[in-house]
Amino acid sequence: MYRDIDKPAYTRREYITGIPGSKIAQHKMGDRQTDEDDYPVQISLVVEETVQLRHGSLEAARLSANRHLIKELGEGNYKMILRKFPHQVLRENKQATGAGADRVSDGMRQAFGKIVGTAARIQSGERLFTAWCDVEQAAAVKEAYRRAYNKITPPCRIRVERGEELLIA
C-alpha cells in the first residue's frame, strides 16, 4: 500500500504533529570506533527498484542482519551501517466499517488522512546497508544480507565494493 512513490514528499516535521517515533534502534552497528579503511572488504546491499520502505521493515532487516553477524563474528569484528532514515511521513484516510458506518463516515470528503507511520524513499541502485569486514568473514556478511533482504519488499543485490580480488583468490 505504501510501496510506490506516488505522492510528493511529505517530510516537514516542524509543521506535522503526531508523527510516531521511528522503530529503528541504531544506524551504526559493530565496532564503531574502527575506521572503514582498516577492513579490507566492503560489502553493500543494493536495492534494485525505486521504492518506499516503512520503518518497521527497515528495523526488521537491520535486526536480522545484525543478529546473524553478532552470532557469527562477534560484536567488535565488523562494522555495519544502515544508510537510510525514514523521513517520509505516511497518511491514511481511515474508513469506518460495520453497521451504520455510512452515517458516521464522511467518505472521501476532505480526505487528507491521519498519520500512520514513516518510510524511507530509496531510489534504484542505492545502497541500503554497508558492512566492512575481513576476508574470511565475507561469507557471513553475505548470509546476513540474504536474511535482511527477505524482510524487505524490493529485489536486492549483494555487491562487493572493495576487496573482491581478495575473495576470489
PDB file of N, CA, C and O in Angstrom, residues 60-94:
ATOM      1  N   ALA A  60      13.364  -4.488  10.967  1.00  0.00           N
ATOM      2  CA  ALA A  60      13.383  -5.956  10.922  1.00  0.00           C
ATOM      3  C   ALA A  60      14.582  -6.456  10.118  1.00  0.00           C
ATOM      4  O   ALA A  60      15.252  -7.419  10.523  1.00  0.00           O
ATOM      5  N   ALA A  61      14.876  -5.804   9.000  1.00  0.00           N
ATOM      6  CA  ALA A  61      16.026  -6.198   8.184  1.00  0.00           C
ATOM      7  C   ALA A  61      17.331  -5.940   8.939  1.00  0.00           C
ATOM      8  O   ALA A  61      18.244  -6.776   8.934  1.00  0.00           O
ATOM      9  N   ARG A  62      17.423  -4.793   9.582  1.00  0.00           N
ATOM     10  CA  ARG A  62      18.627  -4.452  10.345  1.00  0.00           C
ATOM     11  C   ARG A  62      18.847  -5.439  11.480  1.00  0.00           C
ATOM     12  O   ARG A  62      19.947  -5.927  11.707  1.00  0.00           O
ATOM     13  N   LEU A  63      17.774  -5.763  12.180  1.00  0.00           N
ATOM     14  CA  LEU A  63      17.866  -6.654  13.336  1.00  0.00           C
ATOM     15  C   LEU A  63      18.310  -8.057  12.928  1.00  0.00           C
ATOM     16  O   LEU A  63      19.182  -8.650  13.561  1.00  0.00           O
ATOM     17  N   SER A  64      17.725  -8.588  11.852  1.00  0.00           N
ATOM     18  CA  SER A  64      18.089  -9.947  11.452  1.00  0.00           C
ATOM     19  C   SER A  64      19.532 -10.009  10.949  1.00  0.00           C
ATOM     20  O   SER A  64      20.251 -10.957  11.249  1.00  0.00           O
ATOM     21  N   ALA A  65      19.974  -8.983  10.206  1.00  0.00           N
ATOM     22  CA  ALA A  65      21.360  -8.977   9.727  1.00  0.00           C
ATOM     23  C   ALA A  65      22.334  -8.819  10.887  1.00  0.00           C
ATOM     24  O   ALA A  65      23.345  -9.540  10.974  1.00  0.00           O
ATOM     25  N   ASN A  66      22.047  -7.895  11.790  1.00  0.00           N
ATOM     26  CA  ASN A  66      22.963  -7.640  12.898  1.00  0.00           C
ATOM     27  C   ASN A  66      23.038  -8.826  13.857  1.00  0.00           C
ATOM     28  O   ASN A  66      24.111  -9.153  14.359  1.00  0.00           O
ATOM     29  N   ARG A  67      21.916  -9.483  14.114  1.00  0.00           N
ATOM     30  CA  ARG A  67      21.921 -10.668  14.987  1.00  0.00           C
ATOM     31  C   ARG A  67      22.798 -11.769  14.419  1.00  0.00           C
ATOM     32  O   ARG A  67      23.551 -12.420  15.147  1.00  0.00           O
ATOM     33  N   HIS A  68      22.678 -11.968  13.102  1.00  0.00           N
ATOM     34  CA  HIS A  68      23.492 -13.019  12.473  1.00  0.00           C
ATOM     35  C   HIS A  68      24.973 -12.672  12.560  1.00  0.00           C
ATOM     36  O   HIS A  68      25.805 -13.555  12.844  1.00  0.00           O
ATOM     37  N   LEU A  69      25.318 -11.405  12.331  1.00  0.00           N
ATOM     38  CA  LEU A  69      26.730 -11.017  12.378  1.00  0.00           C
ATOM     39  C   LEU A  69      27.294 -11.112  13.793  1.00  0.00           C
ATOM     40  O   LEU A  69      28.436 -11.531  13.976  1.00  0.00           O
ATOM     41  N   ILE A  70      26.511 -10.732  14.792  1.00  0.00           N
ATOM     42  CA  ILE A  70      26.978 -10.848  16.181  1.00  0.00           C
ATOM     43  C   ILE A  70      27.204 -12.313  16.548  1.00  0.00           C
ATOM     44  O   ILE A  70      28.195 -12.668  17.184  1.00  0.00           O
ATOM     45  N   LYS A  71      26.287 -13.171  16.109  1.00  0.00           N
ATOM     46  CA  LYS A  71      26.399 -14.595  16.429  1.00  0.00           C
ATOM     47  C   LYS A  71      27.602 -15.227  15.724  1.00  0.00           C
ATOM     48  O   LYS A  71      28.334 -16.022  16.318  1.00  0.00           O
ATOM     49  N   GLU A  72      27.825 -14.859  14.459  1.00  0.00           N
ATOM     50  CA  GLU A  72      28.893 -15.494  13.674  1.00  0.00           C
ATOM     51  C   GLU A  72      30.271 -14.869  13.910  1.00  0.00           C
ATOM     52  O   GLU A  72      31.262 -15.579  13.993  1.00  0.00           O
ATOM     53  N   LEU A  73      30.325 -13.534  13.992  1.00  0.00           N
ATOM     54  CA  LEU A  73      31.622 -12.848  14.014  1.00  0.00           C
ATOM     55  C   LEU A  73      31.995 -12.275  15.369  1.00  0.00           C
ATOM     56  O   LEU A  73      33.162 -12.002  15.614  1.00  0.00           O
ATOM     57  N   GLY A  74      31.023 -12.031  16.222  1.00  0.00           N
ATOM     58  CA  GLY A  74      31.305 -11.356  17.479  1.00  0.00           C
ATOM     59  C   GLY A  74      31.052  -9.865  17.345  1.00  0.00           C
ATOM     60  O   GLY A  74      31.026  -9.311  16.247  1.00  0.00           O
ATOM     61  N   GLU A  75      30.887  -9.183  18.466  1.00  0.00           N
ATOM     62  CA  GLU A  75      30.455  -7.781  18.481  1.00  0.00           C
ATOM     63  C   GLU A  75      31.439  -6.827  17.816  1.00  0.00           C
ATOM     64  O   GLU A  75      31.054  -5.938  17.073  1.00  0.00           O
ATOM     65  N   GLY A  76      32.743  -6.983  18.043  1.00  0.00           N
ATOM     66  CA  GLY A  76      33.694  -5.980  17.590  1.00  0.00           C
ATOM     67  C   GLY A  76      34.509  -6.350  16.374  1.00  0.00           C
ATOM     68  O   GLY A  76      35.545  -5.744  16.122  1.00  0.00           O
ATOM     69  N   ASN A  77      34.074  -7.327  15.585  1.00  0.00           N
ATOM     70  CA  ASN A  77      34.892  -7.799  14.463  1.00  0.00           C
ATOM     71  C   ASN A  77      34.389  -7.335  13.105  1.00  0.00           C
ATOM     72  O   ASN A  77      34.871  -7.799  12.080  1.00  0.00           O
ATOM     73  N   TYR A  78      33.432  -6.441  13.071  1.00  0.00           N
ATOM     74  CA  TYR A  78      32.881  -5.940  11.818  1.00  0.00           C
ATOM     75  C   TYR A  78      32.333  -4.537  12.083  1.00  0.00           C
ATOM     76  O   TYR A  78      32.237  -4.085  13.223  1.00  0.00           O
ATOM     77  N   LYS A  79      31.976  -3.862  11.015  1.00  0.00           N
ATOM     78  CA  LYS A  79      31.317  -2.567  11.127  1.00  0.00           C
ATOM     79  C   LYS A  79      30.216  -2.536  10.082  1.00  0.00           C
ATOM     80  O   LYS A  79      30.453  -2.860   8.913  1.00  0.00           O
ATOM     81  N   MET A  80      28.991  -2.181  10.494  1.00  0.00           N
ATOM     82  CA  MET A  80      27.865  -2.129   9.557  1.00  0.00           C
ATOM     83  C   MET A  80      27.087  -0.848   9.789  1.00  0.00           C
ATOM     84  O   MET A  80      26.969  -0.383  10.923  1.00  0.00           O
ATOM     85  N   ILE A  81      26.543  -0.304   8.702  1.00  0.00           N
ATOM     86  CA  ILE A  81      25.778   0.934   8.794  1.00  0.00           C
ATOM     87  C   ILE A  81      24.500   0.797   7.965  1.00  0.00           C
ATOM     88  O   ILE A  81      24.512   0.205   6.887  1.00  0.00           O
ATOM     89  N   LEU A  82      23.400   1.294   8.530  1.00  0.00           N
ATOM     90  CA  LEU A  82      22.140   1.426   7.795  1.00  0.00           C
ATOM     91  C   LEU A  82      22.126   2.831   7.219  1.00  0.00           C
ATOM     92  O   LEU A  82      22.156   3.815   7.958  1.00  0.00           O
ATOM     93  N   ARG A  83      22.091   2.964   5.901  1.00  0.00           N
ATOM     94  CA  ARG A  83      22.316   4.238   5.246  1.00  0.00           C
ATOM     95  C   ARG A  83      21.066   5.093   5.085  1.00  0.00           C
ATOM     96  O   ARG A  83      21.184   6.265   4.712  1.00  0.00           O
ATOM     97  N   LYS A  84      19.882   4.592   5.312  1.00  0.00           N
ATOM     98  CA  LYS A  84      18.653   5.343   5.056  1.00  0.00           C
ATOM     99  C   LYS A  84      17.909   5.637   6.349  1.00  0.00           C
ATOM    100  O   LYS A  84      17.898   4.829   7.276  1.00  0.00           O
ATOM    101  N   PHE A  85      17.253   6.797   6.380  1.00  0.00           N
ATOM    102  CA  PHE A  85      16.433   7.202   7.526  1.00  0.00           C
ATOM    103  C   PHE A  85      15.007   7.447   7.025  1.00  0.00           C
ATOM    104  O   PHE A  85      14.825   8.053   5.968  1.00  0.00           O
ATOM    105  N   PRO A  86      13.999   6.997   7.770  1.00  0.00           N
ATOM    106  CA  PRO A  86      12.608   7.177   7.302  1.00  0.00           C
ATOM    107  C   PRO A  86      12.109   8.606   7.505  1.00  0.00           C
ATOM    108  O   PRO A  86      11.537   8.934   8.536  1.00  0.00           O
ATOM    109  N   HIS A  87      12.309   9.467   6.511  1.00  0.00           N
ATOM    110  CA  HIS A  87      11.857  10.856   6.579  1.00  0.00           C
ATOM    111  C   HIS A  87      10.411  11.023   6.117  1.00  0.00           C
ATOM    112  O   HIS A  87       9.713  11.915   6.584  1.00  0.00           O
ATOM    113  N   GLN A  88       9.970  10.213   5.170  1.00  0.00           N
ATOM    114  CA  GLN A  88       8.663  10.389   4.549  1.00  0.00           C
ATOM    115  C   GLN A  88       7.552  10.023   5.538  1.00  0.00           C
ATOM    116  O   GLN A  88       7.519   8.919   6.072  1.00  0.00           O
ATOM    117  N   VAL A  89       6.617  10.959   5.774  1.00  0.00           N
ATOM    118  CA  VAL A  89       5.500  10.725   6.686  1.00  0.00           C
ATOM    119  C   VAL A  89       4.334  10.169   5.870  1.00  0.00           C
ATOM    120  O   VAL A  89       3.957  10.731   4.841  1.00  0.00           O
ATOM    121  N   LEU A  90       3.770   9.042   6.326  1.00  0.00           N
ATOM    122  CA  LEU A  90       2.691   8.370   5.603  1.00  0.00           C
ATOM    123  C   LEU A  90       1.343   8.706   6.222  1.00  0.00           C
ATOM    124  O   LEU A  90       1.203   8.746   7.441  1.00  0.00           O
ATOM    125  N   ARG A  91       0.354   8.947   5.350  1.00  0.00           N
ATOM    126  CA  ARG A  91      -1.004   9.251   5.800  1.00  0.00           C
ATOM    127  C   ARG A  91      -1.969   8.213   5.252  1.00  0.00           C
ATOM    128  O   ARG A  91      -1.738   7.623   4.202  1.00  0.00           O
ATOM    129  N   GLU A  92      -3.076   8.030   5.983  1.00  0.00           N
ATOM    130  CA  GLU A  92      -4.098   7.084   5.552  1.00  0.00           C
ATOM    131  C   GLU A  92      -5.472   7.643   5.892  1.00  0.00           C
ATOM    132  O   GLU A  92      -5.692   8.103   7.011  1.00  0.00           O
ATOM    133  N   ASN A  93      -6.384   7.615   4.916  1.00  0.00           N
ATOM    134  CA  ASN A  93      -7.763   8.022   5.150  1.00  0.00           C
ATOM    135  C   ASN A  93      -8.509   6.820   5.709  1.00  0.00           C
ATOM    136  O   ASN A  93      -8.954   5.943   4.966  1.00  0.00           O
ATOM    137  N   LYS A  94      -8.622   6.763   7.024  1.00  0.00           N
ATOM    138  CA  LYS A  94      -9.255   5.613   7.674  1.00  0.00           C
ATOM    139  C   LYS A  94     -10.748   5.608   7.367  1.00  0.00           C
ATOM    140  O   LYS A  94     -11.416   6.633   7.448  1.00  0.00           O
TER     141      LYS A  94
END
